[in-house]
mmCIF file of C-alpha atoms and ligand atoms in Angstrom:
data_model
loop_
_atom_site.group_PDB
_atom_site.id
_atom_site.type_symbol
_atom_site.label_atom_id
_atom_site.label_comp_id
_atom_site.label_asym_id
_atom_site.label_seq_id
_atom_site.Cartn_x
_atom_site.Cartn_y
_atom_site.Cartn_z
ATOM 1 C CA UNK A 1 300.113 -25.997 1.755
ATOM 2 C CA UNK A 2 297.291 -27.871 2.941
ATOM 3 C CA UNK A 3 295.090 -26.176 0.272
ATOM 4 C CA UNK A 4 296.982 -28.013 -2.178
ATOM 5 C CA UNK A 5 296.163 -31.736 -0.827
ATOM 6 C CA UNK A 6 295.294 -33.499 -3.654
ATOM 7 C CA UNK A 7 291.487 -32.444 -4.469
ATOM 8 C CA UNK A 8 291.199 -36.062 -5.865
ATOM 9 C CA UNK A 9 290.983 -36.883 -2.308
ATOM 10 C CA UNK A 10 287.892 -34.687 -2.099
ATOM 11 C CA UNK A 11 288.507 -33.070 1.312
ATOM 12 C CA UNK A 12 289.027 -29.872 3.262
ATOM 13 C CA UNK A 13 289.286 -27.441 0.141
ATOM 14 C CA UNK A 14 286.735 -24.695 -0.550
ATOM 15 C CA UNK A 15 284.128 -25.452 -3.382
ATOM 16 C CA UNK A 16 285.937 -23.593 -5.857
ATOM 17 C CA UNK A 17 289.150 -25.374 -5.832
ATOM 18 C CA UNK A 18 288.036 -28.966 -6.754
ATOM 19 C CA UNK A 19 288.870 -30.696 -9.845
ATOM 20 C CA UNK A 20 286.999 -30.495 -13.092
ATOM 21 C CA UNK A 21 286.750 -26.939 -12.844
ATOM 22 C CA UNK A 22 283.279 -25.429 -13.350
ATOM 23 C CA UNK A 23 281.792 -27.375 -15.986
ATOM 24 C CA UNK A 24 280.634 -30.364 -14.062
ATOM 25 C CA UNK A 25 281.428 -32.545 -16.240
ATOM 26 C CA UNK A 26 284.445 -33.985 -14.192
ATOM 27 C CA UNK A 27 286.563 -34.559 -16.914
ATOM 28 C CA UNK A 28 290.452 -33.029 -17.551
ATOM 29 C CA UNK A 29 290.166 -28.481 -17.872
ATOM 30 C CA UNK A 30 289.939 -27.940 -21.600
ATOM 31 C CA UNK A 31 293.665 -26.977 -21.397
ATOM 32 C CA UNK A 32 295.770 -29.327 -20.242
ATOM 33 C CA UNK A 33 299.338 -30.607 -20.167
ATOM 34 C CA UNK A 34 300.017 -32.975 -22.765
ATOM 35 C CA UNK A 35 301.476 -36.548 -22.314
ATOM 36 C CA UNK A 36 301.395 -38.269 -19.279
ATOM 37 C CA UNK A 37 303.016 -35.033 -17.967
ATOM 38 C CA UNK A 38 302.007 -32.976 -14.957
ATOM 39 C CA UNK A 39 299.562 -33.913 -12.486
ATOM 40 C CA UNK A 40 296.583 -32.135 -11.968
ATOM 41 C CA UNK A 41 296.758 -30.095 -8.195
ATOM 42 C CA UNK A 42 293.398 -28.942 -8.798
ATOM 43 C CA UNK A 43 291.379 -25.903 -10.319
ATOM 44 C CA UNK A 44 289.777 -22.773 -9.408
ATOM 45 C CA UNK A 45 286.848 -20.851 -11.281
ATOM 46 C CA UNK A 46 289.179 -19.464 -13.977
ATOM 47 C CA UNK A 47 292.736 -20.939 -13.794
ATOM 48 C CA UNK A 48 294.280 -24.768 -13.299
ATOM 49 C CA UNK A 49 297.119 -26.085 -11.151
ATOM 50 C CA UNK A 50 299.258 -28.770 -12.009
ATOM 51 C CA UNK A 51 302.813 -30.045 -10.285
ATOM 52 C CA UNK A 52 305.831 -29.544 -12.859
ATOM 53 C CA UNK A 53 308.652 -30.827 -10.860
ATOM 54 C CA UNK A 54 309.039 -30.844 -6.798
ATOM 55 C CA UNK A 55 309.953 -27.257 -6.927
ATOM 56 C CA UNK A 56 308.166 -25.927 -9.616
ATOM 57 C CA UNK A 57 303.585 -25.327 -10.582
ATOM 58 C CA UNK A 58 302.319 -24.466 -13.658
ATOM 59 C CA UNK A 59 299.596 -22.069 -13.801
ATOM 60 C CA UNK A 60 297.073 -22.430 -16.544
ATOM 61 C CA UNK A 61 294.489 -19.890 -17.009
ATOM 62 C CA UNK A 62 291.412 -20.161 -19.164
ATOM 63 C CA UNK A 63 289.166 -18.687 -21.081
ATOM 64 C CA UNK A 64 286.451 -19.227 -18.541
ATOM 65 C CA UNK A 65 284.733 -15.935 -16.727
ATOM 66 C CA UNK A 66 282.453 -15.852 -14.589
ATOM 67 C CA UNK A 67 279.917 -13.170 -13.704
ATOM 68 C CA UNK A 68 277.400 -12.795 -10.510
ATOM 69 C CA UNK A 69 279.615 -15.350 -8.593
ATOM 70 C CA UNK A 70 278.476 -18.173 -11.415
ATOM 71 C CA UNK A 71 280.816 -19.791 -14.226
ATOM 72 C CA UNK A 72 279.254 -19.075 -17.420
ATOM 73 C CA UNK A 73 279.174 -21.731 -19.924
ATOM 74 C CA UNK A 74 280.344 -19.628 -23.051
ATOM 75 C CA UNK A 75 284.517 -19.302 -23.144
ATOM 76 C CA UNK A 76 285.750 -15.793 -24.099
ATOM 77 C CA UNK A 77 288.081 -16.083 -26.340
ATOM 78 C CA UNK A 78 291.590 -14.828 -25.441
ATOM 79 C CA UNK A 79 290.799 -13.811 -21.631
ATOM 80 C CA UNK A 80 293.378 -16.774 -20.214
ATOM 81 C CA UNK A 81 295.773 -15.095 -22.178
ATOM 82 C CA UNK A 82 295.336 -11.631 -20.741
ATOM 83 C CA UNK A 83 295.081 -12.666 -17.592
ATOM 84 C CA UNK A 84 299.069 -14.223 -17.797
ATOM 85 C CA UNK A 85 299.993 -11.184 -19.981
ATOM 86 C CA UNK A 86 299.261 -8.783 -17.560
ATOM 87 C CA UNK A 87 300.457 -11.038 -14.595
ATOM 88 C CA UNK A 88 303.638 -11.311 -16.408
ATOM 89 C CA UNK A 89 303.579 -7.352 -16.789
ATOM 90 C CA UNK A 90 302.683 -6.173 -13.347
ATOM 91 C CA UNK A 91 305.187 -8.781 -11.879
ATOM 92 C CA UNK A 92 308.291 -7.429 -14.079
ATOM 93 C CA UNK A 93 307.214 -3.448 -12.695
ATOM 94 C CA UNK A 94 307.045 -4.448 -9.094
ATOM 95 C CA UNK A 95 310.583 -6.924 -9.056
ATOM 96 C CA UNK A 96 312.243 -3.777 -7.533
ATOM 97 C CA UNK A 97 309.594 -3.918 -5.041
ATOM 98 C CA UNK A 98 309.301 -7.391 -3.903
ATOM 99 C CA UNK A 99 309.970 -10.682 -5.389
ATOM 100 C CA UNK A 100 308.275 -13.018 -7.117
ATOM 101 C CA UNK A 101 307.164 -16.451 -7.951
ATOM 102 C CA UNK A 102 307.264 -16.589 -11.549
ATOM 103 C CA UNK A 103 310.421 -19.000 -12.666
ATOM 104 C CA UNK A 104 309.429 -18.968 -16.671
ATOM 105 C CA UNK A 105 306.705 -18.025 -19.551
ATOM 106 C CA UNK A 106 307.867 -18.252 -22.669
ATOM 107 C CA UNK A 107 307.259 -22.083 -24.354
ATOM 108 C CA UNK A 108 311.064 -22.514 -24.208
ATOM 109 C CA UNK A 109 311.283 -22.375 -20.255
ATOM 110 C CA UNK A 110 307.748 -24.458 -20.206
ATOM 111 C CA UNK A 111 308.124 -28.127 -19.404
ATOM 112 C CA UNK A 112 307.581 -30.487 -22.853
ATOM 113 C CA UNK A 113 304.393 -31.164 -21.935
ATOM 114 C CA UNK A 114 303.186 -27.708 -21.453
ATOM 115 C CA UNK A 115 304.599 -25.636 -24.433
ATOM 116 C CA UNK A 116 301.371 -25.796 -25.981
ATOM 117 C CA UNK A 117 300.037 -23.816 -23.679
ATOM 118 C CA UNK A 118 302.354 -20.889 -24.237
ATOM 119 C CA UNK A 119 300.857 -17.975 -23.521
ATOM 120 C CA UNK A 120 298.017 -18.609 -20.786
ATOM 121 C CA UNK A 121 300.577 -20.982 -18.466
ATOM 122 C CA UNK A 122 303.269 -19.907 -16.355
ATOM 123 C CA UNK A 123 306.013 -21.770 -14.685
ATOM 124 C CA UNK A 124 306.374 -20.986 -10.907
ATOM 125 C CA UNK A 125 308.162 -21.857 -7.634
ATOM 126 C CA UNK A 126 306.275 -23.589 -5.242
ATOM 127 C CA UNK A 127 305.865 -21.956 -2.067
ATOM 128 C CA UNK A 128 304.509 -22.069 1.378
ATOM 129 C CA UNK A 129 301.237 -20.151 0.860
ATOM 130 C CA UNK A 130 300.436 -17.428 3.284
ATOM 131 C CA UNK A 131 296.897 -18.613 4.209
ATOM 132 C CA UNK A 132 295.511 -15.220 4.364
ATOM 133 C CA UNK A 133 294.166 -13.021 1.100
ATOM 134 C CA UNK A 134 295.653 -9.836 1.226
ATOM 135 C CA UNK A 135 293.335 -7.300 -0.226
ATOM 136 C CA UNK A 136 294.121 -3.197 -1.058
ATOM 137 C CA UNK A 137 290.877 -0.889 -1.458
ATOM 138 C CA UNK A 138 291.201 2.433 -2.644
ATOM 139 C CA UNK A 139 287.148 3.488 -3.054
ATOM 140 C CA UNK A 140 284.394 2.393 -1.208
ATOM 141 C CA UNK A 141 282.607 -0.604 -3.182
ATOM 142 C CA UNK A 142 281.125 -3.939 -2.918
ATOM 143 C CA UNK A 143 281.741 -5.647 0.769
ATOM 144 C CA UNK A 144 283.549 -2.369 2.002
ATOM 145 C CA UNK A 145 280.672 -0.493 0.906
ATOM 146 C CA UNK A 146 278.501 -2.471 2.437
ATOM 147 C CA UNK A 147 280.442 -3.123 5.808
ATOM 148 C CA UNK A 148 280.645 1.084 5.886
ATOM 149 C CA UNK A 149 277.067 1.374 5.596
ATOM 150 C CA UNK A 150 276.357 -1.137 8.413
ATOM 151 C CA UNK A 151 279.686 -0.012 10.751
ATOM 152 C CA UNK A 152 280.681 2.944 9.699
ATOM 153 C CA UNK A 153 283.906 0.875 8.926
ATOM 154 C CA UNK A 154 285.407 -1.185 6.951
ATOM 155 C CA UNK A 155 286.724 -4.206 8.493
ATOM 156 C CA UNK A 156 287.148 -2.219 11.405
ATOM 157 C CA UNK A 157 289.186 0.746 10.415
ATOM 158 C CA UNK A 158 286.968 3.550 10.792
ATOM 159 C CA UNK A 159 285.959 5.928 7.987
ATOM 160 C CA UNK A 160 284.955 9.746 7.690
ATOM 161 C CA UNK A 161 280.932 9.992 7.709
ATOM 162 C CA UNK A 162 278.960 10.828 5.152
ATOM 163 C CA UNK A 163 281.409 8.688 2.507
ATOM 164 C CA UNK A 164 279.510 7.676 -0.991
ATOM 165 C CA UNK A 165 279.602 4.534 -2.696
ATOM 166 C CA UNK A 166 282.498 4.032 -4.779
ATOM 167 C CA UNK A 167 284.141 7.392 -3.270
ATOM 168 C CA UNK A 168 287.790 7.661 -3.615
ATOM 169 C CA UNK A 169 289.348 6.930 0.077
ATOM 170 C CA UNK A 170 291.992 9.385 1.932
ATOM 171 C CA UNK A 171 294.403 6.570 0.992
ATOM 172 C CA UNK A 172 294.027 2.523 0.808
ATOM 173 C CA UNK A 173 293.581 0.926 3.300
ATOM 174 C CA UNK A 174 294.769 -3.026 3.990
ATOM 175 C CA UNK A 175 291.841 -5.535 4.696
ATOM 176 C CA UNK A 176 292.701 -9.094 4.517
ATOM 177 C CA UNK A 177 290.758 -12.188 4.169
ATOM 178 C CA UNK A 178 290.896 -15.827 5.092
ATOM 179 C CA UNK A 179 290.722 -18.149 2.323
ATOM 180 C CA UNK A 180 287.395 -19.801 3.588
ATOM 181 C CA UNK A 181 286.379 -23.169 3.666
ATOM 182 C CA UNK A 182 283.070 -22.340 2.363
ATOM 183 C CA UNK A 183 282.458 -19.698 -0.390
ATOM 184 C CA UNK A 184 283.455 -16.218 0.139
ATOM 185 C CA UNK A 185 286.763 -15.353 2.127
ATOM 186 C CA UNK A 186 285.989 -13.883 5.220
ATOM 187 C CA UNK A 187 287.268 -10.402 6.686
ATOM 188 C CA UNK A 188 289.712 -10.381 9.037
ATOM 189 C CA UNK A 189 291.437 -7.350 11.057
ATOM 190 C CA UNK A 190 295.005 -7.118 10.769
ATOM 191 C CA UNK A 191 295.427 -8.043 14.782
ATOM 192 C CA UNK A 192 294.363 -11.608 13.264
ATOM 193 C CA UNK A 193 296.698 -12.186 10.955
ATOM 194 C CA UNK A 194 299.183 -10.712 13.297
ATOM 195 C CA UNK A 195 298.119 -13.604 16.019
ATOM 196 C CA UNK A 196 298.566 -16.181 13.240
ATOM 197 C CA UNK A 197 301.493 -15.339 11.505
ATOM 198 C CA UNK A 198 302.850 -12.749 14.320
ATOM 199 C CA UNK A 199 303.968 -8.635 14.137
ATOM 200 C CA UNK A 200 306.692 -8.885 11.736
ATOM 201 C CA UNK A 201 305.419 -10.853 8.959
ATOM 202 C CA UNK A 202 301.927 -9.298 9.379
ATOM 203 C CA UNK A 203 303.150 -5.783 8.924
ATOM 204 C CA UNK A 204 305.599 -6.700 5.946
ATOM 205 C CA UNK A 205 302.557 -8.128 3.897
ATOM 206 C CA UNK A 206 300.584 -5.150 4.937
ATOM 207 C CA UNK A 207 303.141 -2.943 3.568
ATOM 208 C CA UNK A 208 303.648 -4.976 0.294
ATOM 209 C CA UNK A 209 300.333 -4.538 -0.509
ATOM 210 C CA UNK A 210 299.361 -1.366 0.190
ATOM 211 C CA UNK A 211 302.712 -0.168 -2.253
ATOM 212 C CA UNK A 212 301.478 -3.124 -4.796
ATOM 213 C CA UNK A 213 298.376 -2.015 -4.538
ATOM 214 C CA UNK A 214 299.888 2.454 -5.041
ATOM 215 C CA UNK A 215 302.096 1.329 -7.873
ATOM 216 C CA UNK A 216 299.596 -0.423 -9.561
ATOM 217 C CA UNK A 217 296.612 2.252 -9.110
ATOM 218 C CA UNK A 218 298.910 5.073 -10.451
ATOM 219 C CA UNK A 219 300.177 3.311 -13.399
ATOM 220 C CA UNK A 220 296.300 2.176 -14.227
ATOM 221 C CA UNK A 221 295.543 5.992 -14.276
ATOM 222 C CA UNK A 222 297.984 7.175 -15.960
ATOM 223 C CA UNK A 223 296.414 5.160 -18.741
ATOM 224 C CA UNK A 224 292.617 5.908 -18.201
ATOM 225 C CA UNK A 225 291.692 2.899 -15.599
ATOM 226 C CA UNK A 226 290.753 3.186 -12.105
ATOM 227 C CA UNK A 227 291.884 0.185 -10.387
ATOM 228 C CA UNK A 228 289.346 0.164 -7.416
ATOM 229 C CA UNK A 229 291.043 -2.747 -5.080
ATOM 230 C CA UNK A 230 293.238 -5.627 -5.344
ATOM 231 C CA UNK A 231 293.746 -9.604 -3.811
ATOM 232 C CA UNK A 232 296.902 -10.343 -3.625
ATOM 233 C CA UNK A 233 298.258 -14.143 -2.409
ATOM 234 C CA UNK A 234 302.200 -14.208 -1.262
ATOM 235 C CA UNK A 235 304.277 -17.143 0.044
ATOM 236 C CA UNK A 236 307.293 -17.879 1.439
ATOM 237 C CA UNK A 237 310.396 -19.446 0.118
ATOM 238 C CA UNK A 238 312.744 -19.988 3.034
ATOM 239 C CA UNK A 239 312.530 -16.620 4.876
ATOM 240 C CA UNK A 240 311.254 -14.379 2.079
ATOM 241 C CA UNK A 241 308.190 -13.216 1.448
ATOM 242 C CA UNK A 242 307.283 -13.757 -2.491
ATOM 243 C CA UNK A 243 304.473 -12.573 -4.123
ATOM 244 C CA UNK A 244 302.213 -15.164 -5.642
ATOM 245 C CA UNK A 245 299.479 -16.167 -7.894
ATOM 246 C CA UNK A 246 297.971 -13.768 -10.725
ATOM 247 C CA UNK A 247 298.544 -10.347 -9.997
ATOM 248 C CA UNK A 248 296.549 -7.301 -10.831
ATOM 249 C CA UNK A 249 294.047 -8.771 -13.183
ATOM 250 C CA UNK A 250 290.847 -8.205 -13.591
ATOM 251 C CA UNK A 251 289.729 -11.403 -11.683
ATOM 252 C CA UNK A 252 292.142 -10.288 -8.906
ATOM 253 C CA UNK A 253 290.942 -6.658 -9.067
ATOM 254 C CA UNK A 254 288.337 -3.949 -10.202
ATOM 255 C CA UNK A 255 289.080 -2.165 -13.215
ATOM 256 C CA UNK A 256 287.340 0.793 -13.687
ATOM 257 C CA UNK A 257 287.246 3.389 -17.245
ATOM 258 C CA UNK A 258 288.156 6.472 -15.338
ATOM 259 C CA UNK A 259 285.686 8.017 -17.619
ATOM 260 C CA UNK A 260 282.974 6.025 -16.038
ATOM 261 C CA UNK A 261 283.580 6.358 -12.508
ATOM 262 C CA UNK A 262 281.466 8.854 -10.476
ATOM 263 C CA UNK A 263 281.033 8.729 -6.843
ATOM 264 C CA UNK A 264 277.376 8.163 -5.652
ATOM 265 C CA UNK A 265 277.044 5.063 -8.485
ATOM 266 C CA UNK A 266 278.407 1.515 -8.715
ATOM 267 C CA UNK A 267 280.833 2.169 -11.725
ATOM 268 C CA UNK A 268 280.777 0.041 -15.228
ATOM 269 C CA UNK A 269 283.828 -2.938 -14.954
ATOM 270 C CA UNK A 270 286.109 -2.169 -17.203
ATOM 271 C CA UNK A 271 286.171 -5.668 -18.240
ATOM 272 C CA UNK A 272 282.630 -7.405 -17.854
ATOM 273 C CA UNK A 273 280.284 -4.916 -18.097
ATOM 274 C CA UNK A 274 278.650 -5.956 -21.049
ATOM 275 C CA UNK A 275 277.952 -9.479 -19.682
ATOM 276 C CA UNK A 276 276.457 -7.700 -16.492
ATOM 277 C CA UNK A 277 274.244 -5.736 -18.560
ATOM 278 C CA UNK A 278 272.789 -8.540 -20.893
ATOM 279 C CA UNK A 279 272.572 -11.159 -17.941
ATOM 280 C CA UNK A 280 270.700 -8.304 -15.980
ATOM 281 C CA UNK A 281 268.614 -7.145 -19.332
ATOM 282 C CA UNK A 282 267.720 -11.067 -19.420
ATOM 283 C CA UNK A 283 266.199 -11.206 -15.691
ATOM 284 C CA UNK A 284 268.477 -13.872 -15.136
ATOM 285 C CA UNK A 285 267.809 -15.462 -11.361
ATOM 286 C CA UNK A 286 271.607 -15.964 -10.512
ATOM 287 C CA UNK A 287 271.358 -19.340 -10.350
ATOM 288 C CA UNK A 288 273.736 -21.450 -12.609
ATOM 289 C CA UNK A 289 272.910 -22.237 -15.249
ATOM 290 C CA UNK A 290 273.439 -19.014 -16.646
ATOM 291 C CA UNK A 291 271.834 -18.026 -20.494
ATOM 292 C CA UNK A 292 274.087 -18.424 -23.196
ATOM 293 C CA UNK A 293 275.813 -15.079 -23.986
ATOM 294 C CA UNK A 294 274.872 -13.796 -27.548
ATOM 295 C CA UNK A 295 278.306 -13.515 -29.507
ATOM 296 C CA UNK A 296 278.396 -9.941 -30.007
ATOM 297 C CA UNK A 297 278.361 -9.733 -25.928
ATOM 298 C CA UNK A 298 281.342 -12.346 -26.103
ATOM 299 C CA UNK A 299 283.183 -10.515 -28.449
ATOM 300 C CA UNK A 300 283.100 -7.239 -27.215
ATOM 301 C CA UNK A 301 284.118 -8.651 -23.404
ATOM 302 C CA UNK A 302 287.069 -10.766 -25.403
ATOM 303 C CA UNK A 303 288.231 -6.630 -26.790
ATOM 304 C CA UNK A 304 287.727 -5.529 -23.501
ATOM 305 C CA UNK A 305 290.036 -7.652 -21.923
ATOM 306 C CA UNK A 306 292.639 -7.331 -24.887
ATOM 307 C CA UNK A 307 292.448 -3.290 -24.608
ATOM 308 C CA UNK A 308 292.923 -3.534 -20.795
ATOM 309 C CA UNK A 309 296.801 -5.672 -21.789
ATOM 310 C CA UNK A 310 297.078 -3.080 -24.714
ATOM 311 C CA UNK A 311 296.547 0.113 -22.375
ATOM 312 C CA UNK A 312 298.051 -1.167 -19.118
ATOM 313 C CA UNK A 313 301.326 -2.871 -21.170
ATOM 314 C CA UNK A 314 301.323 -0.019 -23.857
ATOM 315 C CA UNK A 315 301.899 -3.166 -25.913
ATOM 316 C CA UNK A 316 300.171 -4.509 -28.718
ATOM 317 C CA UNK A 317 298.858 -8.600 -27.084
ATOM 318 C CA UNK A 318 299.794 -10.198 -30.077
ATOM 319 C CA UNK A 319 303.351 -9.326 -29.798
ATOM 320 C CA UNK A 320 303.617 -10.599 -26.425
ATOM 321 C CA UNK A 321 301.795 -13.679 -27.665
ATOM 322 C CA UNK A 322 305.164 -13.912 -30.262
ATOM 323 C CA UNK A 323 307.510 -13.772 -27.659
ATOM 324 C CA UNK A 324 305.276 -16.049 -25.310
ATOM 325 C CA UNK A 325 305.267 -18.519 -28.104
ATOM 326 C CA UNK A 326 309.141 -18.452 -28.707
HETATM 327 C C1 Q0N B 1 299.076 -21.905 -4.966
HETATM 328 N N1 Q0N B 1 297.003 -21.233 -4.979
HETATM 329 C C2 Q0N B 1 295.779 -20.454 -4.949
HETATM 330 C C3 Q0N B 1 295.125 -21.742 -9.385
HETATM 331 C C4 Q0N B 1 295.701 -20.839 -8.344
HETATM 332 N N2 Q0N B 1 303.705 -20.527 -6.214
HETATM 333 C C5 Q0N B 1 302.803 -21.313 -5.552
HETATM 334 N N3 Q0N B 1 303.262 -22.293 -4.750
HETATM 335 C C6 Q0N B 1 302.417 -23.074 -4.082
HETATM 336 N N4 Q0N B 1 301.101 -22.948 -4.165
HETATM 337 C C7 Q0N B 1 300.534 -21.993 -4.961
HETATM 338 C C8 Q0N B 1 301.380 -21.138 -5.685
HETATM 339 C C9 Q0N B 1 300.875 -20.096 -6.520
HETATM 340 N N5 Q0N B 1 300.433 -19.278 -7.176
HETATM 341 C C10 Q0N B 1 298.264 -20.828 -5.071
HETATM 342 N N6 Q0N B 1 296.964 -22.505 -4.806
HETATM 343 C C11 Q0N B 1 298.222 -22.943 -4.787
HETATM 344 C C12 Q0N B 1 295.437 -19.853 -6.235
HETATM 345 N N7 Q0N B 1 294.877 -20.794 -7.152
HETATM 346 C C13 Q0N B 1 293.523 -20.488 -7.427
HETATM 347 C C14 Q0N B 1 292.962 -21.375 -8.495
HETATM 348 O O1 Q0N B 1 293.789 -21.443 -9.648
#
């Protein structure tokens, strides 16, 4: 778990995993543990990690997005909370399929100090990370795209010519990552992983999540969202392999409207879109800081984000809020 050595130490972990989060001004994330309770492990762009107990993390995700690879400065309202919902969600469809990390949710399995938080914090085992991302694409977009343009390939498995961006593939493919040192993960062939972690290991992530990664997409459709690709991050507790982390979010994945999606385009995010479009309206340089969002912009992402729980759940949010808060 050496990503997990105390980022107080300031050493070895990429630049988005420090304390502080985003907002540079280096004091405790916005939501925190009460008390003198749980020690901060360290935070990410979005979501904060602090120890509960030797065996136990708790996950806090915030309202904090970011767009264009920069933290913005405005909150939206509500998005930590989707973020756990549908984690919670996704992880309760696939338990036939592969086990999982999460050990409690609602504020009476929280620790003291964390019931507060009800709602955007889960309680989970701690577990030997696999230190590779493992990533499901099912249409052509973004690095893939751009890797297929250049190779002919992605990541080294070979394509059909003549493929358009954001085409629909034969079927996923698997296309893991490191977790780099230094900004974006880096591709790695599945030979790789294999040399690190060896055959039989390899091959059982591979086929956990390329069936995450089926199970997911077909459920998404079947309520009018594309879901483009997925990150996935899996440990191991003993012998088994657990799945890990937030799973199937929007920050973990693409959601697309099925509506939207054509083949030939780059298709709308189901989620950020209208922050895309007003950052790019605003000629924006990409550089943080980034403009303040307008609040109509905020509010509509906030509904976005709420109607992709609603639709993917078939659950109203603010009923699992209730039971999140019970
Ligand atoms: C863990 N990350 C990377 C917070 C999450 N169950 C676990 N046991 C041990 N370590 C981890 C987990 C989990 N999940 C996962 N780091 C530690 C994901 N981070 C990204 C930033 O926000």
């Amino acid at each position: 778990m050496s990503e997990l050595t105390a980022p107080e130490g300031g050493s070895g972990g990429p630049p988005e995993w420090s304390t502080g989060g985003s907002g540079g001004s280096g004091g405790p994330p916005e939501w925190s543990p009460g008390g003198s309770g749980l020690r901060h492990l360290g935070s990410g762009k979005v979501r904060d990690l602090y120890e509960a107990d030797d065996d136990h993390l708790l996950l806090v995700a915030s309202d904090r997005i970011s767009a264009f690879d920069v933290v913005l400065d405005d909150p939206v309202p509500g998005k930590g909370e989707v973020l756990t919902a549908l984690t919670v969600f996704w992880l309760d469809l696939l338990a036939d399929l592969v086990p999982n990390h999460l050990a409690g949710w609602r504020a009476s399995e929280l620790p003291p100090a964390a019931r507060h938080l009800a709602g955007r914090a889960m309680l989970v085992r701690r577990l030997d990370m696999v230190p590779f991302e493992c990533v499901a694409r099912g249409y052509l977009v973004g690095s893939g795209w751009k890797d297929y343009q250049a190779t002919g390939a992605v990541c080294g498995i070979p394509l059909a010519p003549g493929l358009r961006q954001a085409d629909r593939l034969p079927e996923p493919i698997y296309t893991p990552a490191t977790k780099a040192e230094t900004g974006h993960d880096e591709n790695v062939s599945e030979a790789q992983v294999a040399e690190t972690l060896g055959p039989d290991l390899s091959g059982r992530l591979r086929d956990l999540t390329l069936e995450v990664y089926r199970r997911g997409a077909e459920h998404a459709a079947r309520r009018g969202i594309l879901l483009a690709d997925t990150k996935l991050e899996f440990g191991l507790d003993g012998g088994r392999v657990v799945l890990a982390d937030e799973v199937l979010t929007p920050d973990s994945s693409r959601f697309w409207p099925a509506g939207g999606w054509s083949p030939g385009h780059s298709p709308p995010s189901f989620d950020k879109q209208y922050v895309r479009d007003w950052l790019q309206d605003h000629s924006w340089d990409q550089r943080p800081p980034a403009p303040a969002l307008p609040p109509d912009v905020v509010a509509g992402t906030a509904a976005r984000y709420r109607e992709a729980y609603e639709r993917l759940a078939g659950r109203p949010l603010d009923s699992w809020l209730a039971e999140a808060r019970s």
